[in-house]
PDB file of N, CA and C in Angstrom:
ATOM      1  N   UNK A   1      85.302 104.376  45.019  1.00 53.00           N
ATOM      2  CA  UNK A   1      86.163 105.487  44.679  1.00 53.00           C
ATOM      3  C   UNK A   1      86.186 106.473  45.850  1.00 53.00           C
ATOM      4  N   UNK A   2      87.230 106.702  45.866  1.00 65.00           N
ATOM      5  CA  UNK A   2      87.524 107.834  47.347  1.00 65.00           C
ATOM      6  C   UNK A   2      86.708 109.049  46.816  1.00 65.00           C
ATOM      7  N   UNK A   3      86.432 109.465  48.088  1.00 66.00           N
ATOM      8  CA  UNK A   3      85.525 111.066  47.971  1.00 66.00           C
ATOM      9  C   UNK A   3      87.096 112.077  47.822  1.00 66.00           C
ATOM     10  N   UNK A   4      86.666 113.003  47.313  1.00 72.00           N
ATOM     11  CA  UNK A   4      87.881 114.386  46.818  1.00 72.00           C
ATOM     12  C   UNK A   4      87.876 114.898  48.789  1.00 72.00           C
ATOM     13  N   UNK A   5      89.092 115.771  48.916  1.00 70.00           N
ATOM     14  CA  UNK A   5      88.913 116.202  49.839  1.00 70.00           C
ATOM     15  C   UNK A   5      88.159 117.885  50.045  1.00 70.00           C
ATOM     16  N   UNK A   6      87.578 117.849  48.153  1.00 65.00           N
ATOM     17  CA  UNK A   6      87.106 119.131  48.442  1.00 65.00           C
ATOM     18  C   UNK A   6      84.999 118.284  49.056  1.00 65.00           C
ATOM     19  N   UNK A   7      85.223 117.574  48.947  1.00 65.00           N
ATOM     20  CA  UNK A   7      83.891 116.708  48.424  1.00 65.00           C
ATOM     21  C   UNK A   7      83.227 116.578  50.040  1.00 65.00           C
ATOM     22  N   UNK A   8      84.552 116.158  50.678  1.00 65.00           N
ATOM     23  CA  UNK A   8      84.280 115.416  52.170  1.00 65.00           C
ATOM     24  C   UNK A   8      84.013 116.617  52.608  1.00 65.00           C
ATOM     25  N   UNK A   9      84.560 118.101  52.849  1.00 69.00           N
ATOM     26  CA  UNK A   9      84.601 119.512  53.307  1.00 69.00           C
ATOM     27  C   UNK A   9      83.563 120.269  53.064  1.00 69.00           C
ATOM     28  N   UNK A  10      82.613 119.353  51.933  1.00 70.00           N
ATOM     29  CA  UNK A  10      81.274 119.901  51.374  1.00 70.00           C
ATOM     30  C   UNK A  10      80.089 119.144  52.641  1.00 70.00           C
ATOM     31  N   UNK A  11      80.571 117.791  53.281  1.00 90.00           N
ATOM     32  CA  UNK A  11      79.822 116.777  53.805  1.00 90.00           C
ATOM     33  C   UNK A  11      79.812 117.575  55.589  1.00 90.00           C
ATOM     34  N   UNK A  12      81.092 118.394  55.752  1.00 95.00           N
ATOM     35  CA  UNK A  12      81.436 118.693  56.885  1.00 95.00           C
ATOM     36  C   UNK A  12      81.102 120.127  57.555  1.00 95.00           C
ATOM     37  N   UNK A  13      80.271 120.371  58.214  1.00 97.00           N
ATOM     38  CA  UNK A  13      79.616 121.471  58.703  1.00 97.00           C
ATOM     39  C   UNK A  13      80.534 122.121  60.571  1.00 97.00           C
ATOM     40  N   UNK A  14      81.737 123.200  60.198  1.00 98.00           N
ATOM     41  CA  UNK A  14      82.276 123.265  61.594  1.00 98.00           C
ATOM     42  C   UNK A  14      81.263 123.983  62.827  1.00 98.00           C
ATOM     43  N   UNK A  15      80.795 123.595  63.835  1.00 98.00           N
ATOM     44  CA  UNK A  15      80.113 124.171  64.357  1.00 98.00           C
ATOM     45  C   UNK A  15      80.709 125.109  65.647  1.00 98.00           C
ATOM     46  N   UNK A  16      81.747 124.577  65.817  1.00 98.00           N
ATOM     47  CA  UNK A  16      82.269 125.741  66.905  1.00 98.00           C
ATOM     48  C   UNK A  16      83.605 125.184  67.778  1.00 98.00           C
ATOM     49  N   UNK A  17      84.081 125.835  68.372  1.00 98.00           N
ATOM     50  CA  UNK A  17      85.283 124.914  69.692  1.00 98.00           C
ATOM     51  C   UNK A  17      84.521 125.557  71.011  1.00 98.00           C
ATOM     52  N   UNK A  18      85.286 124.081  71.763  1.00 97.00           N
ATOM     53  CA  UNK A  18      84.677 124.604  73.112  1.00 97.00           C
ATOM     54  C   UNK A  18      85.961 124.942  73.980  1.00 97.00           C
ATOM     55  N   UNK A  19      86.133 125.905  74.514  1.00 97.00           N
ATOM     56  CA  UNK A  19      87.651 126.100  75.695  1.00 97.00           C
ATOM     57  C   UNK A  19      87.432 126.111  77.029  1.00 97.00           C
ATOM     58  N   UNK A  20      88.297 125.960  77.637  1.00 93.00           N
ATOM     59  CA  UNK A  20      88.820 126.430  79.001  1.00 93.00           C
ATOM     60  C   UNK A  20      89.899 125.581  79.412  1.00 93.00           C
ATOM     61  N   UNK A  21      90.359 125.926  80.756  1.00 90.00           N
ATOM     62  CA  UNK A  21      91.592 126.424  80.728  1.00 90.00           C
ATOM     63  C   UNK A  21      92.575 125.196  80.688  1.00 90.00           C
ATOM     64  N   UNK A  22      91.559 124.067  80.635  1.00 86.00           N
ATOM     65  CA  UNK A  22      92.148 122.631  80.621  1.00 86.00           C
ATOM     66  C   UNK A  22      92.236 122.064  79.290  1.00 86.00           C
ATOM     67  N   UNK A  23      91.467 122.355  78.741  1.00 89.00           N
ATOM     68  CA  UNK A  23      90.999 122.004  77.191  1.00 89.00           C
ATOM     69  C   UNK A  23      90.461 122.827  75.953  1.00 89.00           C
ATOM     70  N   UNK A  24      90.758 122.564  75.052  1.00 95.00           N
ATOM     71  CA  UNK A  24      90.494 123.090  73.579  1.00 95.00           C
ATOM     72  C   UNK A  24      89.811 121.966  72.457  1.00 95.00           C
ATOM     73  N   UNK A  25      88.729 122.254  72.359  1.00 97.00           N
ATOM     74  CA  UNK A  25      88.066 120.654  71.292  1.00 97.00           C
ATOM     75  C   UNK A  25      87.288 121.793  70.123  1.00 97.00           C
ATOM     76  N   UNK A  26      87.000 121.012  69.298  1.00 98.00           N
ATOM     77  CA  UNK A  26      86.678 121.800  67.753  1.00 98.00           C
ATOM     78  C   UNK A  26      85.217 120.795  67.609  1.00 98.00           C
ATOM     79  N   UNK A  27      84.467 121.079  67.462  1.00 98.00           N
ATOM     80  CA  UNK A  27      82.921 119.887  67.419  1.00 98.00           C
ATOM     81  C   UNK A  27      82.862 120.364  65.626  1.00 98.00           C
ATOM     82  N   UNK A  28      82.591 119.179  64.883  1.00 98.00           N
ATOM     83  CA  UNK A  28      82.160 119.434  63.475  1.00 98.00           C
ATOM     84  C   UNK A  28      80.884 118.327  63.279  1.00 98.00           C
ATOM     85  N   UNK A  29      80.109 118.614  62.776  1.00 98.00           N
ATOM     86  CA  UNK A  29      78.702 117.642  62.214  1.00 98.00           C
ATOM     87  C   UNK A  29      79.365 117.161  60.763  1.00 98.00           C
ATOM     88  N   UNK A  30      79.017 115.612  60.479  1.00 97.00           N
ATOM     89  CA  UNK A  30      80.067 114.929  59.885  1.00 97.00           C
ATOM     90  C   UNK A  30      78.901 113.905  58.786  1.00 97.00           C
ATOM     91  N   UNK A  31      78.726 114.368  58.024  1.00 95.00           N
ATOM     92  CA  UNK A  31      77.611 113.728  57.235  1.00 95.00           C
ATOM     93  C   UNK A  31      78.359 113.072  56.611  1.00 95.00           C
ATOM     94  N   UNK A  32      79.948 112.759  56.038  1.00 92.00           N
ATOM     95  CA  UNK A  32      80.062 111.708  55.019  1.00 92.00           C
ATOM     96  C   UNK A  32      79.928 110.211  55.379  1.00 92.00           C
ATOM     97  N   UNK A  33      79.716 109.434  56.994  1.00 89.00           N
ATOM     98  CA  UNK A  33      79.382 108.278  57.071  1.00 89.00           C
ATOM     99  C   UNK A  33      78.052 107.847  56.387  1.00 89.00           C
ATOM    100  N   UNK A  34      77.401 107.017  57.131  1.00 89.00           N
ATOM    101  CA  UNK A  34      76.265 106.390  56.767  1.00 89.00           C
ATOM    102  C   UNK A  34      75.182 107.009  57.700  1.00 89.00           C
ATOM    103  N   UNK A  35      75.711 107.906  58.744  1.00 93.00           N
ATOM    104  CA  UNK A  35      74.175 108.705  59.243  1.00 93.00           C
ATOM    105  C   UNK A  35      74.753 110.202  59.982  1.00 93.00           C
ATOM    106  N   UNK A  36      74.727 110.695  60.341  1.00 96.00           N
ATOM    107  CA  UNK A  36      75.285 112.258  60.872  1.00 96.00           C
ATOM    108  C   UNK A  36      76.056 111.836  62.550  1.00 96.00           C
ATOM    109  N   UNK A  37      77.072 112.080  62.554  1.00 97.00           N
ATOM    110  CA  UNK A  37      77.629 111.935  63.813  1.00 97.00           C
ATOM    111  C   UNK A  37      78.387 113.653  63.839  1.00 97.00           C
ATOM    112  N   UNK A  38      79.232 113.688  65.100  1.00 98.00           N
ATOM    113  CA  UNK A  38      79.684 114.570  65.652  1.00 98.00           C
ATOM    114  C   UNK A  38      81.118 114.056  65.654  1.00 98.00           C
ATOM    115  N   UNK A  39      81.864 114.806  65.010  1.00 98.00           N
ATOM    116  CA  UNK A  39      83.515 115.104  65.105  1.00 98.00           C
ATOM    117  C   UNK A  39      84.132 116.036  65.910  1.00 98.00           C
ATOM    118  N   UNK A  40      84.596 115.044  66.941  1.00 98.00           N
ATOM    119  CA  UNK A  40      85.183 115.669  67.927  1.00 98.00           C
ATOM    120  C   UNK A  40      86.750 116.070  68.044  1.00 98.00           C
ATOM    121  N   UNK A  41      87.903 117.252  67.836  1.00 98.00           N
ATOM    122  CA  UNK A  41      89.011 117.497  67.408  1.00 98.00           C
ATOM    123  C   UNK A  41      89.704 117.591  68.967  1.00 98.00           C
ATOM    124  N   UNK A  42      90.768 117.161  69.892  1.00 95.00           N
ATOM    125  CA  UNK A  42      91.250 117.745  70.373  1.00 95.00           C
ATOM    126  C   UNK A  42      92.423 118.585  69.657  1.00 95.00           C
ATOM    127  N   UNK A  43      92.512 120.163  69.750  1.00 95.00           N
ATOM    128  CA  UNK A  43      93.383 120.620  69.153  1.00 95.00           C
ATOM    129  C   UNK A  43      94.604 120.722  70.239  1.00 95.00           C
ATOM    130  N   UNK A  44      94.838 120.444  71.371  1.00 91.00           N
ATOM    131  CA  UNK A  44      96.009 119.943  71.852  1.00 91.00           C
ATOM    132  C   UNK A  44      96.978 118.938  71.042  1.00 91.00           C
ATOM    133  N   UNK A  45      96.317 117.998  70.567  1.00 91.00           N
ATOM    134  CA  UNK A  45      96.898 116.795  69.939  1.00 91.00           C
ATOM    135  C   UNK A  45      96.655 116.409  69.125  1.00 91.00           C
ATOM    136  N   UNK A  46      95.385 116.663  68.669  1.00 95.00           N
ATOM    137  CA  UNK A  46      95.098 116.657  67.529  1.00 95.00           C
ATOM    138  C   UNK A  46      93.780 115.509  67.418  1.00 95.00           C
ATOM    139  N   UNK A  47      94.478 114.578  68.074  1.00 94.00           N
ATOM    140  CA  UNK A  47      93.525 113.278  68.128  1.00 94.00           C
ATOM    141  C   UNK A  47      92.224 113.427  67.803  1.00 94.00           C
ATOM    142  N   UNK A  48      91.395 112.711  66.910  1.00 97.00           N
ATOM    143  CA  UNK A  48      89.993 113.306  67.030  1.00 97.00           C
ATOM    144  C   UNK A  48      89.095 112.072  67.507  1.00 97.00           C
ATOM    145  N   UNK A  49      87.543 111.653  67.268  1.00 96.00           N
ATOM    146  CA  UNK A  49      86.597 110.863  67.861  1.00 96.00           C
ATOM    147  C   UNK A  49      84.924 111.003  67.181  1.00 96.00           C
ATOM    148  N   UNK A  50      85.103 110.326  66.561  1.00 97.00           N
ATOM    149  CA  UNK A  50      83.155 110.576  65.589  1.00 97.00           C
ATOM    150  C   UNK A  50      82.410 109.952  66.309  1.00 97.00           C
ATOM    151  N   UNK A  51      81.586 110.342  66.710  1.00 97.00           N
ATOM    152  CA  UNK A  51      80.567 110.048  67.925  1.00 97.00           C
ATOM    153  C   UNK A  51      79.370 109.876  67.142  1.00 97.00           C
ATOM    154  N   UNK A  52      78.512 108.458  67.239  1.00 96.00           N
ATOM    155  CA  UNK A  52      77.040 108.750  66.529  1.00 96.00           C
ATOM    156  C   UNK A  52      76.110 109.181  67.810  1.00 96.00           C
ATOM    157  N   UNK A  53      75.051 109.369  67.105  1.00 96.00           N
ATOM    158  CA  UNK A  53      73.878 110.005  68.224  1.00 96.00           C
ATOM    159  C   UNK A  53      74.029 108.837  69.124  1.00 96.00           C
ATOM    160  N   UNK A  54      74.248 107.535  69.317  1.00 96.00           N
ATOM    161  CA  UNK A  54      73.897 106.471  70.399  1.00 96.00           C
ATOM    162  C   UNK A  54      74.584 106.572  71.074  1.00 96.00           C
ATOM    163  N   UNK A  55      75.546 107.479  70.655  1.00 95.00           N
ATOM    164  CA  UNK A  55      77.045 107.292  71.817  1.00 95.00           C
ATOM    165  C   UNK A  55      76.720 108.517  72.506  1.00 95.00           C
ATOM    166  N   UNK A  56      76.195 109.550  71.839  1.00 95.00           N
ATOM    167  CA  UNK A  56      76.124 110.762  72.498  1.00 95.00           C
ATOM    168  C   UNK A  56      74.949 110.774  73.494  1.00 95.00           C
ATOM    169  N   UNK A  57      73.467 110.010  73.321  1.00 96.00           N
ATOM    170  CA  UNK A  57      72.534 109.436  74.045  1.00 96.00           C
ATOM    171  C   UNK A  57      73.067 108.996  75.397  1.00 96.00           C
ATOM    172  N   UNK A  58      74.358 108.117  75.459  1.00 93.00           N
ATOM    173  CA  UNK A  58      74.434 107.283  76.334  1.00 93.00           C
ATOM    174  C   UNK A  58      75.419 108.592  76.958  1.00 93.00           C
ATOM    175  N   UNK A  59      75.903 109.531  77.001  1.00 92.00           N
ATOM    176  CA  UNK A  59      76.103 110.093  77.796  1.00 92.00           C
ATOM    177  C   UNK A  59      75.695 110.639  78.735  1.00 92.00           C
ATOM    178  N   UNK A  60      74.398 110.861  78.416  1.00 94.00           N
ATOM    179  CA  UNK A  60      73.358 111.618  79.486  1.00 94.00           C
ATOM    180  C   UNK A  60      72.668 110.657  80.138  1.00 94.00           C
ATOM    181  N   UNK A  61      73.258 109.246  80.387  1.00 95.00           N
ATOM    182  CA  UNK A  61      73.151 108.349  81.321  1.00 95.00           C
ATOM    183  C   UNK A  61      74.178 108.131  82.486  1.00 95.00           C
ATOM    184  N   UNK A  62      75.343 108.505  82.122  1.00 93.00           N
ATOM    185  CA  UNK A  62      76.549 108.385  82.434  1.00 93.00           C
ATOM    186  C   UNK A  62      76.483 108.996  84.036  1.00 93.00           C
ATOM    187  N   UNK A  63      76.962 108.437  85.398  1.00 94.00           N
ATOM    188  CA  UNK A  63      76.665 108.971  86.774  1.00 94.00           C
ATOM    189  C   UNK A  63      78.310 109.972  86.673  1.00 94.00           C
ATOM    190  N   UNK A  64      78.007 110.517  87.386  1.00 92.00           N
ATOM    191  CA  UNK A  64      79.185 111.249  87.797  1.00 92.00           C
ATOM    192  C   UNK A  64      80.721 110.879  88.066  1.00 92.00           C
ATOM    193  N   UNK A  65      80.564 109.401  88.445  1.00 89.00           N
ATOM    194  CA  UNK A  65      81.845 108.623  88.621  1.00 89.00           C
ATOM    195  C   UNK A  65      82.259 108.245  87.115  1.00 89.00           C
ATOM    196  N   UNK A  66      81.206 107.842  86.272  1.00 89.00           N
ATOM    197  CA  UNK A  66      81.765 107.766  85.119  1.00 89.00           C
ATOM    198  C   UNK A  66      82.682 108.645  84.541  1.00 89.00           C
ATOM    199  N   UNK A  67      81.751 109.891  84.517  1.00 87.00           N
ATOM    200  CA  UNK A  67      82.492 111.206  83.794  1.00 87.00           C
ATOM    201  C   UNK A  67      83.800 111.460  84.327  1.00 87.00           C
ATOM    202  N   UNK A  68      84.367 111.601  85.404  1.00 83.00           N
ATOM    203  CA  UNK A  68      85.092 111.768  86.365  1.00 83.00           C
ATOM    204  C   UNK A  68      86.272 110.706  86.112  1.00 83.00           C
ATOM    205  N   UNK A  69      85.894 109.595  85.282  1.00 82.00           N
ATOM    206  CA  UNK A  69      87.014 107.911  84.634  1.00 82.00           C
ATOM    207  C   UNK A  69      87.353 108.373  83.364  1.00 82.00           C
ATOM    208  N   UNK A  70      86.433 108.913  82.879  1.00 81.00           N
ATOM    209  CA  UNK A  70      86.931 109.556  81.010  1.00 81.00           C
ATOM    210  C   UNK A  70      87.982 110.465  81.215  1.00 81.00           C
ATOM    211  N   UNK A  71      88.424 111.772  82.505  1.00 80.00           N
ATOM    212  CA  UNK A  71      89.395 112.807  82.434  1.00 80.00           C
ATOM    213  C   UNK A  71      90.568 111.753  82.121  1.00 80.00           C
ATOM    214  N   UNK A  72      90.911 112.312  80.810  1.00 74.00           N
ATOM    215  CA  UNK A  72      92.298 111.969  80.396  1.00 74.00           C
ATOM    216  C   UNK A  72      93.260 112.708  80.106  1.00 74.00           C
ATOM    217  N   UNK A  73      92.939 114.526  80.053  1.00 70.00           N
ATOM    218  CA  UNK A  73      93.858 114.949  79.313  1.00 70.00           C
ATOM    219  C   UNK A  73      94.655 116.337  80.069  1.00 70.00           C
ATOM    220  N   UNK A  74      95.507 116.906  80.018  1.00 64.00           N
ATOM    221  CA  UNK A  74      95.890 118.341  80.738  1.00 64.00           C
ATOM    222  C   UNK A  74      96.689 117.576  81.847  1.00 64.00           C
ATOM    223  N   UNK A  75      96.427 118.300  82.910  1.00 62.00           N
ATOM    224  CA  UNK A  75      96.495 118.009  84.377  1.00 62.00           C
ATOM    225  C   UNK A  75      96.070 116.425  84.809  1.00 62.00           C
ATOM    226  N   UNK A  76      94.968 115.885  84.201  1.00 61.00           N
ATOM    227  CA  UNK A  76      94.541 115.029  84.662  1.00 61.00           C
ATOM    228  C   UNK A  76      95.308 113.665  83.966  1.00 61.00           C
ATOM    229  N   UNK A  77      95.797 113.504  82.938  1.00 61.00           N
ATOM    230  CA  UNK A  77      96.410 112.820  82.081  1.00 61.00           C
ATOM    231  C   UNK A  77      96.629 111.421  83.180  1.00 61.00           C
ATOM    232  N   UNK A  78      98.036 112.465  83.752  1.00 63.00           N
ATOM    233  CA  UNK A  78      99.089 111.339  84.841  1.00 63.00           C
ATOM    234  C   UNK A  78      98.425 110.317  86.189  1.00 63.00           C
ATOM    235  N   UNK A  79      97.815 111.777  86.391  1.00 57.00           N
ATOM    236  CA  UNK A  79      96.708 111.135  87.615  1.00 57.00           C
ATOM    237  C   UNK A  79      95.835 109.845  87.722  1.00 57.00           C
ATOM    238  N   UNK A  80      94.780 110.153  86.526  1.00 49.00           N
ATOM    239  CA  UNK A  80      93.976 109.379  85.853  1.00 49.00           C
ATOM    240  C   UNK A  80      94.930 107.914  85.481  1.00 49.00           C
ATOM    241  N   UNK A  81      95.358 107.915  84.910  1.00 53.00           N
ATOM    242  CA  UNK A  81      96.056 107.038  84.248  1.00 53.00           C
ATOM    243  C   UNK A  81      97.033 106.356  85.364  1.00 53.00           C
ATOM    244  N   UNK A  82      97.823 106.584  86.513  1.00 56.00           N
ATOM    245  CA  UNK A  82      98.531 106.305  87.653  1.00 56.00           C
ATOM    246  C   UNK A  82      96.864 105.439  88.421  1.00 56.00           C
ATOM    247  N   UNK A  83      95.881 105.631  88.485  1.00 54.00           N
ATOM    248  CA  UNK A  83      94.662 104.959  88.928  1.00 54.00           C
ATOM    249  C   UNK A  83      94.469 103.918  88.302  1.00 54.00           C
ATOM    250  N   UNK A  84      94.560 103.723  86.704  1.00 49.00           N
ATOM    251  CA  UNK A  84      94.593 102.631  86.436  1.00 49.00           C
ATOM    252  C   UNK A  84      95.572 101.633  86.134  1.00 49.00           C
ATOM    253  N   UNK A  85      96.913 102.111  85.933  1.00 55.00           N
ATOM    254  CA  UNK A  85      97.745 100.947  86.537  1.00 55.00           C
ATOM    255  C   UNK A  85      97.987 100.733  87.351  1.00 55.00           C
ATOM    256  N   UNK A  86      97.329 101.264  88.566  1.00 56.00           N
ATOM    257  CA  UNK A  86      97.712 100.171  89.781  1.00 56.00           C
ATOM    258  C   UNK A  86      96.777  99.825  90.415  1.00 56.00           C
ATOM    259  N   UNK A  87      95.243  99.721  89.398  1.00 57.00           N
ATOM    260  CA  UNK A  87      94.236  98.542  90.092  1.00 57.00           C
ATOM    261  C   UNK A  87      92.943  99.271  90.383  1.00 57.00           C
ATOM    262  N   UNK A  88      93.208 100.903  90.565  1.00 55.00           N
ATOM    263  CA  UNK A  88      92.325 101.364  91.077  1.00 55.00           C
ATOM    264  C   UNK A  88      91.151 101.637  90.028  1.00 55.00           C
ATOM    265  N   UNK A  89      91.325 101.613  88.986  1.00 53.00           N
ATOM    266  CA  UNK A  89      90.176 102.021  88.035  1.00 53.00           C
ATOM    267  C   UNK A  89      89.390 101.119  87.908  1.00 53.00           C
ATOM    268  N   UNK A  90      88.071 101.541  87.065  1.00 50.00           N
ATOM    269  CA  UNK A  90      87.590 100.506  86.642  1.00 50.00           C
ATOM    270  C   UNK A  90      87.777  99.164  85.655  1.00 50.00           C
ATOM    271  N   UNK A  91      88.849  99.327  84.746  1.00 47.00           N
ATOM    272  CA  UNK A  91      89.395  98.519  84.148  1.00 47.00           C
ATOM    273  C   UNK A  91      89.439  97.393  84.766  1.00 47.00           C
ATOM    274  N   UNK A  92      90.421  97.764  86.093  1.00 45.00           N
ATOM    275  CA  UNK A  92      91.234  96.952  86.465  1.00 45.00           C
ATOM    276  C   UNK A  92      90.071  95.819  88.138  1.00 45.00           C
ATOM    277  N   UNK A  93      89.093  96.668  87.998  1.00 44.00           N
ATOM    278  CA  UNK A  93      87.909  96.005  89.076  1.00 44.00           C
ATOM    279  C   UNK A  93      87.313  94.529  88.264  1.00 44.00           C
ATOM    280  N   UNK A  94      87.831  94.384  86.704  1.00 45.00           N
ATOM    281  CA  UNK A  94      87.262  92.854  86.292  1.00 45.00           C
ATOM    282  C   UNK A  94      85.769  92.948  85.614  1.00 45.00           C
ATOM    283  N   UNK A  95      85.251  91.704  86.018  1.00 41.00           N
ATOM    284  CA  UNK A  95      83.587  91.598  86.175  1.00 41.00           C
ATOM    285  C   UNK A  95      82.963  91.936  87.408  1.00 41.00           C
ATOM    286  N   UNK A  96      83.892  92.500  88.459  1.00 42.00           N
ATOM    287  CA  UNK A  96      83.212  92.464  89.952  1.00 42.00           C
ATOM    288  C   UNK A  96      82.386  93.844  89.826  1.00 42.00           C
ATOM    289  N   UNK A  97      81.656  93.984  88.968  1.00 39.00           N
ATOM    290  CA  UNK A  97      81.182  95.483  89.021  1.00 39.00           C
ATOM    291  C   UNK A  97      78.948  95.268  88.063  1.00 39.00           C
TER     292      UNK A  97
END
């Protein structure tokens, strides 16, 4: 049986947005799965992203070139994205990596 949407809003704790001048995101702690993750909102678009702790762990592994492959959005959208269709990203490097 589906949870009410007053039910899920009981499960959902907003903890804050983060800004500047490129971006706007809304972070919420998200207890109705099966263990506590992080709900991530872009309010540009809306799009959102539930992150469990393993995903959020593996960020603080992540080298600088990584972080720098995730810019997808604002300014960086076209750029980013013009890198990987034409070979230059990592996508497009295969298994040679």
């Amino acid at each position: 049986m589906p949870k009410s949407e007053h039910a899920v809003a009981a499960e959902r704790r907003h903890l804050g947005e983060l800004a500047n001048e490129f971006a706007v995101v809304s972070l919420t702690l998200d207890t109705t799965g099966n263990g506590p993750r992080l709900l991530v909102e872009d309010l540009e678009s809306g799009t959102q992203v539930f992150l469990s702790p393993l995903e959020l762990a593996s960020f603080t592994l992540a080298t600088d070139q990584d972080r720098a492959d995730w810019l997808r959005v604002g300014a960086y959208r076209d750029e980013r994205r013009d890198l990987w269709v034409h070979g230059e990203g990592r996508a497009a490097a295969g298994s040679a990596g």
